[in-house]
Amino acid sequence: MKAIKDILDKQRPMFQRGGKYEKFYYLFEALETFMFTPDHTTGAKGVQVRDAIDLKRLMMTVVIAMIPCLLFGMWNVGHQHYIATGQVASFLEKFAIGCYVVIPMLLVSYTAGGVVEVIFAVIRKHPINEGFLVTGMLIPLILPPTIPLWQIALGTIFAVVIAKEAFGGTGMNVLNIAMTARAFLYFAYPGQMSGDVWTYMGDATPVEGYSGATALAVVYDTSVAGTNTVVSALGDSWYASLYDLKNLFFGAMPGSVGETSTLMVLLGAAILIATGVGSWKIIASVFGGALFMGYLFNAMGLNAYMAMPPHYHLVIGGLAFGAVFMATDPVTAAHTETGKWIYGFLIGVLTVIIRVVNPAYPEGIMLAVLLMNVFAPLIDFYVVQANKKRRLKRATI
Amino acid sequence: MSKFVKLKKGFNINLAGVAKKRIVDSITPNVFALKPTDFNGIERPKLSVAEGDTVKAGSPLMFDKIRPEVKFTAPVSGEVVEIRRGDRRKLLEIKILPDQRIEYENFHKYTISAISTLSREDILKQLLPSGIWPRIIQRPYGVIANPADKPKAIFISTFDSHPLAPGFDFILKGEEQHFQTGLDILRRLTPGKVHLNIDSDAEVSPLFGSVTGVQVNKFSGPHPAGNVGVQIHHLDPINKGDIAWTISPYGVTQIGKLFLEGIYDASKIFALAGPPVKEPQYYKTFDGACIDQFINNGLSNDNVRIISGNALTGERISADGYLGYHDHLVTVLTEGNHSEFIGWILPTSKKLSFHRAFGLFSFMNRDERYDLDTNTYGEERAFVQTGVFERVTPMDILPTHLLKAIMAEDYDDMEALGIYEVIEEDLALCEFVDVSKHPIQSIVRDGIDLMLEG
């Protein structure tokens, strides 16, 4: 360790003021602090001791919480590939296909976003923030496995520049960065973001009877046709028990890389809640909101989608993933504790409304999160206003 | 009517090196100093003495030109040996070489029965020049009280919940009469109540248990339950235009002594504590004592930081620095000027954290005492709202929004969000737990300064 430290110490003058590469000081600093925690001490006045937490550890905790989804997603990409091509394959073979598909996606996302971060850090002369550790991982997990890599790069760059840096960087953004990337790609390249894109085929051809439709698509089509109930349509998929409730929960089905498995998402949620990094209030209220709206639609029962048992909403599509990893983003969520309940609940409600009522978008969580990101400051405004009013009321007594 | 308040939010920082309950009084410091920087709210300090003058305990050393009747006096008798100034001639220290035997300035002596008939004017006439007045702190803003004000109430916290803080019941043992007399005097300064707030999680000491004429309230919960600001919030919060006063139990006994014995007695028991201190214990000396004699060879390592006050709100002093006017504690910590290989992610149970993020296990052992150093454990980063400030602030205040209002210099919002109710120490825990390592306490003081100017 000492050797590495010495090498770093030797390079340092080049990056410091007046050095050859002084512009890249923050890049050097990022690398250095990644290797060694700095020897900074507290100031003369104020707290003399500091909590052992820092932003790096906080962000890494979120990354760790996503790892079950990532690993499951890698296996599932391979699994879906072999189902669609009608081959029998071992666990490792499936996982290998998944690695082959997903690792390049991760690398592209991290590289594209990382370069933007560094450029802005150099221009703005501020340290490189660790927030991108999470965003860089989120983006591939919410995209279909067949997406061209250049689109991932483009979407990531767009999101980091427009959704984050344009607002002033980490901590200042209004919209969730990963969701912005997805929304951008969804509207810019609908051909690669919807339809038959959820199963990685490679060069192989699908077996007879294969359908690449996701559970959301099946439900939607059933509802439009109006001939069947949603549950029986799901149970009647082309591949045996692909969309029965058990598998919908387990997640071995087509979809975005990391979002299919409610089970893995809940594992991630458990990590986030146990470590106190993710707000359980938001997670619980998104689910609560979705169930509430589901039951409300049940009561109306105008079509098969509305009549779908509400708990199906929690296991199909990306709602669970969005609730746990997107809605809880501390920067773009509501900041007040009361606000978090309202914010989460409305995300759940809106997701189900968009799914059921809006014919244009099969998945609602993306737009629901982005919309509520925009409204979060308004929710906070009223909660803060209430606090101010309590104080004011006290004064007149 | 006394109140019982149970607080849930907050966090105890359990530092190792708690002072043992014994008092050493054999050490005589070579020099004492009054530090004008210990006081908030002095605008234009003026000296009353010059180098070479001799003074008695209680003789004026300086005053604020804005309010010349309030004197800052010598803790001991002796010779003014040096007046140290800093940049732009800022007054830093007025140093006194102490006499062998302390001589006291004579103030008026009252009998207990006479005290009950004293008028406000008589009390002020005695208190203002004594040197005790600066112990009376005004809320809002945490500045020295204005004698012209009639505060709506006076609040006294009898316990300090900061890390390693000494117990007032221990350091004021046997001062019952002075304490009660002090309370009687204070009662005459307010048309409202005097609130005496005691720790319901500890045994009630005879010092505070048998007082009369005041409202005794009980507080339970983790730090900052002992902060008088938090207590005021739950008893009788400060609204716009309100003025309340606070004073420490030590100040109350000093007032009692001033009226009963006619002297300004600045003798003080302080704790020298902290992980590197070999024999953490209490010492008897006077305000402003140079601490070098006490520390002398008593530390287990050289790479240390000495702090007058506690680890949350204290101030770094040099090894021959002076005990602060408001402090009853000198904390010693190991300097954290070391780097650690991938320390930002290594799992550890040795570092204390309020958080439970990956690898931080201290939450599993809340009672453990920790050897914390002064490392920041991370670099300053953009403000990321994690909701953690709210979890260590047991008040109906939104710290994040208040801090943002201060940074935006938005006076209306600062006022509406509760700037009148907090001083630095009330949000010190926010600074400790902050993921982005911001200087929260100095932001709070900036806000208060803005309000004072505006």
PDB file of N, CA and C in Angstrom, chain B residues 34 39 56-61 71-77 96 102-108 126-135 250-251 253-259 261-268 286-288 325:
ATOM      1  N   LEU B  34      -7.965  35.971  29.679  1.00  0.00           N
ATOM      2  CA  LEU B  34      -9.346  36.220  29.259  1.00  0.00           C
ATOM      3  C   LEU B  34      -9.309  36.331  27.737  1.00  0.00           C
ATOM      4  N   PHE B  39     -16.650  35.290  23.524  1.00  0.00           N
ATOM      5  CA  PHE B  39     -17.969  35.908  23.683  1.00  0.00           C
ATOM      6  C   PHE B  39     -18.586  36.250  22.340  1.00  0.00           C
ATOM      7  N   LYS B  56      -7.126  42.746  40.567  1.00  0.00           N
ATOM      8  CA  LYS B  56      -7.675  41.777  41.511  1.00  0.00           C
ATOM      9  C   LYS B  56      -8.683  40.911  40.765  1.00  0.00           C
ATOM     10  N   ALA B  57      -9.038  39.787  41.389  1.00  0.00           N
ATOM     11  CA  ALA B  57     -10.088  38.957  40.793  1.00  0.00           C
ATOM     12  C   ALA B  57     -11.380  39.752  40.803  1.00  0.00           C
ATOM     13  N   GLY B  58     -11.928  39.991  39.619  1.00  0.00           N
ATOM     14  CA  GLY B  58     -13.127  40.811  39.530  1.00  0.00           C
ATOM     15  C   GLY B  58     -12.854  42.224  39.065  1.00  0.00           C
ATOM     16  N   SER B  59     -11.569  42.585  38.862  1.00  0.00           N
ATOM     17  CA  SER B  59     -11.267  43.908  38.305  1.00  0.00           C
ATOM     18  C   SER B  59     -11.536  43.892  36.813  1.00  0.00           C
ATOM     19  N   PRO B  60     -12.094  44.972  36.295  1.00  0.00           N
ATOM     20  CA  PRO B  60     -12.400  44.990  34.859  1.00  0.00           C
ATOM     21  C   PRO B  60     -11.134  44.941  33.994  1.00  0.00           C
ATOM     22  N   LEU B  61     -11.192  44.105  32.963  1.00  0.00           N
ATOM     23  CA  LEU B  61     -10.097  44.038  31.991  1.00  0.00           C
ATOM     24  C   LEU B  61     -10.496  44.713  30.698  1.00  0.00           C
ATOM     25  N   LYS B  71     -18.911  44.625  32.315  1.00  0.00           N
ATOM     26  CA  LYS B  71     -17.462  44.490  32.386  1.00  0.00           C
ATOM     27  C   LYS B  71     -17.044  43.033  32.225  1.00  0.00           C
ATOM     28  N   PHE B  72     -15.894  42.873  31.625  1.00  0.00           N
ATOM     29  CA  PHE B  72     -15.266  41.557  31.534  1.00  0.00           C
ATOM     30  C   PHE B  72     -14.078  41.618  32.479  1.00  0.00           C
ATOM     31  N   THR B  73     -14.101  40.756  33.500  1.00  0.00           N
ATOM     32  CA  THR B  73     -13.164  40.979  34.597  1.00  0.00           C
ATOM     33  C   THR B  73     -12.132  39.870  34.722  1.00  0.00           C
ATOM     34  N   ALA B  74     -11.141  40.144  35.560  1.00  0.00           N
ATOM     35  CA  ALA B  74     -10.034  39.211  35.745  1.00  0.00           C
ATOM     36  C   ALA B  74     -10.480  38.027  36.596  1.00  0.00           C
ATOM     37  N   PRO B  75     -10.148  36.794  36.180  1.00  0.00           N
ATOM     38  CA  PRO B  75     -10.517  35.635  36.981  1.00  0.00           C
ATOM     39  C   PRO B  75      -9.648  35.492  38.233  1.00  0.00           C
ATOM     40  N   VAL B  76      -8.433  36.010  38.174  1.00  0.00           N
ATOM     41  CA  VAL B  76      -7.501  35.907  39.298  1.00  0.00           C
ATOM     42  C   VAL B  76      -6.847  37.267  39.507  1.00  0.00           C
ATOM     43  N   SER B  77      -6.192  37.437  40.658  1.00  0.00           N
ATOM     44  CA  SER B  77      -5.441  38.672  40.865  1.00  0.00           C
ATOM     45  C   SER B  77      -4.009  38.470  40.377  1.00  0.00           C
ATOM     46  N   ILE B  96      -2.728  37.203  32.397  1.00  0.00           N
ATOM     47  CA  ILE B  96      -2.456  37.638  33.762  1.00  0.00           C
ATOM     48  C   ILE B  96      -1.534  36.644  34.447  1.00  0.00           C
ATOM     49  N   ILE B 102      -4.891  34.725  45.966  1.00  0.00           N
ATOM     50  CA  ILE B 102      -5.815  35.528  45.163  1.00  0.00           C
ATOM     51  C   ILE B 102      -6.434  36.640  46.016  1.00  0.00           C
ATOM     52  N   GLU B 103      -6.365  37.858  45.500  1.00  0.00           N
ATOM     53  CA  GLU B 103      -7.051  38.961  46.162  1.00  0.00           C
ATOM     54  C   GLU B 103      -8.292  39.299  45.362  1.00  0.00           C
ATOM     55  N   TYR B 104      -9.367  39.596  46.092  1.00  0.00           N
ATOM     56  CA  TYR B 104     -10.646  39.809  45.415  1.00  0.00           C
ATOM     57  C   TYR B 104     -11.062  41.264  45.461  1.00  0.00           C
ATOM     58  N   GLU B 105     -11.619  41.696  44.389  1.00  0.00           N
ATOM     59  CA  GLU B 105     -12.284  42.999  44.337  1.00  0.00           C
ATOM     60  C   GLU B 105     -13.493  42.913  45.280  1.00  0.00           C
ATOM     61  N   ASN B 106     -13.782  44.015  46.017  1.00  0.00           N
ATOM     62  CA  ASN B 106     -14.902  43.955  46.952  1.00  0.00           C
ATOM     63  C   ASN B 106     -16.200  44.400  46.315  1.00  0.00           C
ATOM     64  N   PHE B 107     -17.157  43.481  46.315  1.00  0.00           N
ATOM     65  CA  PHE B 107     -18.498  43.853  45.893  1.00  0.00           C
ATOM     66  C   PHE B 107     -19.385  43.874  47.136  1.00  0.00           C
ATOM     67  N   HIS B 108     -20.583  44.387  46.973  1.00  0.00           N
ATOM     68  CA  HIS B 108     -21.474  44.490  48.126  1.00  0.00           C
ATOM     69  C   HIS B 108     -21.890  43.101  48.610  1.00  0.00           C
ATOM     70  N   GLN B 126     -24.840  45.437  40.898  1.00  0.00           N
ATOM     71  CA  GLN B 126     -23.850  44.492  41.412  1.00  0.00           C
ATOM     72  C   GLN B 126     -23.347  43.543  40.319  1.00  0.00           C
ATOM     73  N   LEU B 127     -24.302  43.082  39.479  1.00  0.00           N
ATOM     74  CA  LEU B 127     -23.971  42.043  38.491  1.00  0.00           C
ATOM     75  C   LEU B 127     -23.144  42.553  37.318  1.00  0.00           C
ATOM     76  N   LEU B 128     -23.539  43.715  36.794  1.00  0.00           N
ATOM     77  CA  LEU B 128     -22.930  44.164  35.540  1.00  0.00           C
ATOM     78  C   LEU B 128     -21.415  44.329  35.625  1.00  0.00           C
ATOM     79  N   PRO B 129     -20.890  44.948  36.688  1.00  0.00           N
ATOM     80  CA  PRO B 129     -19.433  45.116  36.710  1.00  0.00           C
ATOM     81  C   PRO B 129     -18.683  43.883  37.217  1.00  0.00           C
ATOM     82  N   SER B 130     -19.410  42.860  37.661  1.00  0.00           N
ATOM     83  CA  SER B 130     -18.738  41.743  38.343  1.00  0.00           C
ATOM     84  C   SER B 130     -17.954  40.828  37.414  1.00  0.00           C
ATOM     85  N   GLY B 131     -18.366  40.775  36.165  1.00  0.00           N
ATOM     86  CA  GLY B 131     -17.730  39.805  35.270  1.00  0.00           C
ATOM     87  C   GLY B 131     -18.581  38.570  35.070  1.00  0.00           C
ATOM     88  N   ILE B 132     -19.696  38.485  35.811  1.00  0.00           N
ATOM     89  CA  ILE B 132     -20.582  37.327  35.650  1.00  0.00           C
ATOM     90  C   ILE B 132     -21.611  37.573  34.551  1.00  0.00           C
ATOM     91  N   TRP B 133     -21.931  38.853  34.328  1.00  0.00           N
ATOM     92  CA  TRP B 133     -22.991  39.158  33.366  1.00  0.00           C
ATOM     93  C   TRP B 133     -22.831  38.449  32.015  1.00  0.00           C
ATOM     94  N   PRO B 134     -21.610  38.394  31.450  1.00  0.00           N
ATOM     95  CA  PRO B 134     -21.474  37.721  30.145  1.00  0.00           C
ATOM     96  C   PRO B 134     -21.865  36.246  30.166  1.00  0.00           C
ATOM     97  N   ARG B 135     -22.116  35.677  31.346  1.00  0.00           N
ATOM     98  CA  ARG B 135     -22.608  34.293  31.385  1.00  0.00           C
ATOM     99  C   ARG B 135     -24.095  34.223  31.067  1.00  0.00           C
ATOM    100  N   TYR B 250     -23.230  26.840  36.640  1.00  0.00           N
ATOM    101  CA  TYR B 250     -22.018  27.440  37.196  1.00  0.00           C
ATOM    102  C   TYR B 250     -22.206  28.948  37.376  1.00  0.00           C
ATOM    103  N   GLY B 251     -22.794  29.575  36.358  1.00  0.00           N
ATOM    104  CA  GLY B 251     -23.065  31.008  36.451  1.00  0.00           C
ATOM    105  C   GLY B 251     -24.018  31.337  37.601  1.00  0.00           C
ATOM    106  N   THR B 253     -24.352  29.697  40.455  1.00  0.00           N
ATOM    107  CA  THR B 253     -23.634  29.663  41.740  1.00  0.00           C
ATOM    108  C   THR B 253     -22.711  30.875  41.875  1.00  0.00           C
ATOM    109  N   GLN B 254     -22.136  31.304  40.749  1.00  0.00           N
ATOM    110  CA  GLN B 254     -21.276  32.501  40.814  1.00  0.00           C
ATOM    111  C   GLN B 254     -22.063  33.723  41.265  1.00  0.00           C
ATOM    112  N   ILE B 255     -23.291  33.824  40.748  1.00  0.00           N
ATOM    113  CA  ILE B 255     -24.138  34.952  41.157  1.00  0.00           C
ATOM    114  C   ILE B 255     -24.426  34.856  42.650  1.00  0.00           C
ATOM    115  N   GLY B 256     -24.753  33.639  43.104  1.00  0.00           N
ATOM    116  CA  GLY B 256     -25.021  33.448  44.528  1.00  0.00           C
ATOM    117  C   GLY B 256     -23.845  33.883  45.385  1.00  0.00           C
ATOM    118  N   LYS B 257     -22.655  33.483  44.975  1.00  0.00           N
ATOM    119  CA  LYS B 257     -21.449  33.832  45.724  1.00  0.00           C
ATOM    120  C   LYS B 257     -21.204  35.340  45.710  1.00  0.00           C
ATOM    121  N   LEU B 258     -21.459  35.954  44.568  1.00  0.00           N
ATOM    122  CA  LEU B 258     -21.238  37.395  44.447  1.00  0.00           C
ATOM    123  C   LEU B 258     -22.087  38.162  45.455  1.00  0.00           C
ATOM    124  N   PHE B 259     -23.327  37.735  45.623  1.00  0.00           N
ATOM    125  CA  PHE B 259     -24.212  38.467  46.519  1.00  0.00           C
ATOM    126  C   PHE B 259     -24.017  38.076  47.983  1.00  0.00           C
ATOM    127  N   GLU B 261     -21.163  36.608  49.346  1.00  0.00           N
ATOM    128  CA  GLU B 261     -19.809  36.814  49.853  1.00  0.00           C
ATOM    129  C   GLU B 261     -19.136  38.063  49.309  1.00  0.00           C
ATOM    130  N   GLY B 262     -19.761  38.682  48.327  1.00  0.00           N
ATOM    131  CA  GLY B 262     -19.216  39.920  47.798  1.00  0.00           C
ATOM    132  C   GLY B 262     -17.960  39.755  46.968  1.00  0.00           C
ATOM    133  N   ILE B 263     -17.792  38.588  46.377  1.00  0.00           N
ATOM    134  CA  ILE B 263     -16.601  38.405  45.528  1.00  0.00           C
ATOM    135  C   ILE B 263     -16.992  37.802  44.180  1.00  0.00           C
ATOM    136  N   TYR B 264     -16.117  38.070  43.205  1.00  0.00           N
ATOM    137  CA  TYR B 264     -16.247  37.371  41.915  1.00  0.00           C
ATOM    138  C   TYR B 264     -15.333  36.162  41.987  1.00  0.00           C
ATOM    139  N   ASP B 265     -15.942  35.024  42.213  1.00  0.00           N
ATOM    140  CA  ASP B 265     -15.153  33.804  42.365  1.00  0.00           C
ATOM    141  C   ASP B 265     -15.155  33.043  41.042  1.00  0.00           C
ATOM    142  N   ALA B 266     -14.005  33.086  40.348  1.00  0.00           N
ATOM    143  CA  ALA B 266     -13.910  32.405  39.059  1.00  0.00           C
ATOM    144  C   ALA B 266     -13.261  31.041  39.198  1.00  0.00           C
ATOM    145  N   SER B 267     -13.216  30.524  40.400  1.00  0.00           N
ATOM    146  CA  SER B 267     -12.641  29.180  40.543  1.00  0.00           C
ATOM    147  C   SER B 267     -13.577  28.195  39.857  1.00  0.00           C
ATOM    148  N   LYS B 268     -12.976  27.195  39.271  1.00  0.00           N
ATOM    149  CA  LYS B 268     -13.751  26.354  38.366  1.00  0.00           C
ATOM    150  C   LYS B 268     -13.165  24.954  38.366  1.00  0.00           C
ATOM    151  N   PHE B 286      -8.906  28.080  37.994  1.00  0.00           N
ATOM    152  CA  PHE B 286      -9.732  29.263  37.758  1.00  0.00           C
ATOM    153  C   PHE B 286     -10.005  29.394  36.263  1.00  0.00           C
ATOM    154  N   ASP B 287     -11.009  30.181  35.977  1.00  0.00           N
ATOM    155  CA  ASP B 287     -11.332  30.478  34.577  1.00  0.00           C
ATOM    156  C   ASP B 287     -10.095  30.949  33.832  1.00  0.00           C
ATOM    157  N   GLY B 288      -9.979  30.547  32.581  1.00  0.00           N
ATOM    158  CA  GLY B 288      -8.894  31.061  31.769  1.00  0.00           C
ATOM    159  C   GLY B 288      -7.537  30.464  32.072  1.00  0.00           C
ATOM    160  N   TYR B 325     -13.994  30.631  28.637  1.00  0.00           N
ATOM    161  CA  TYR B 325     -14.863  31.233  29.649  1.00  0.00           C
ATOM    162  C   TYR B 325     -16.097  30.373  29.920  1.00  0.00           C
TER     163      TYR B 325
END
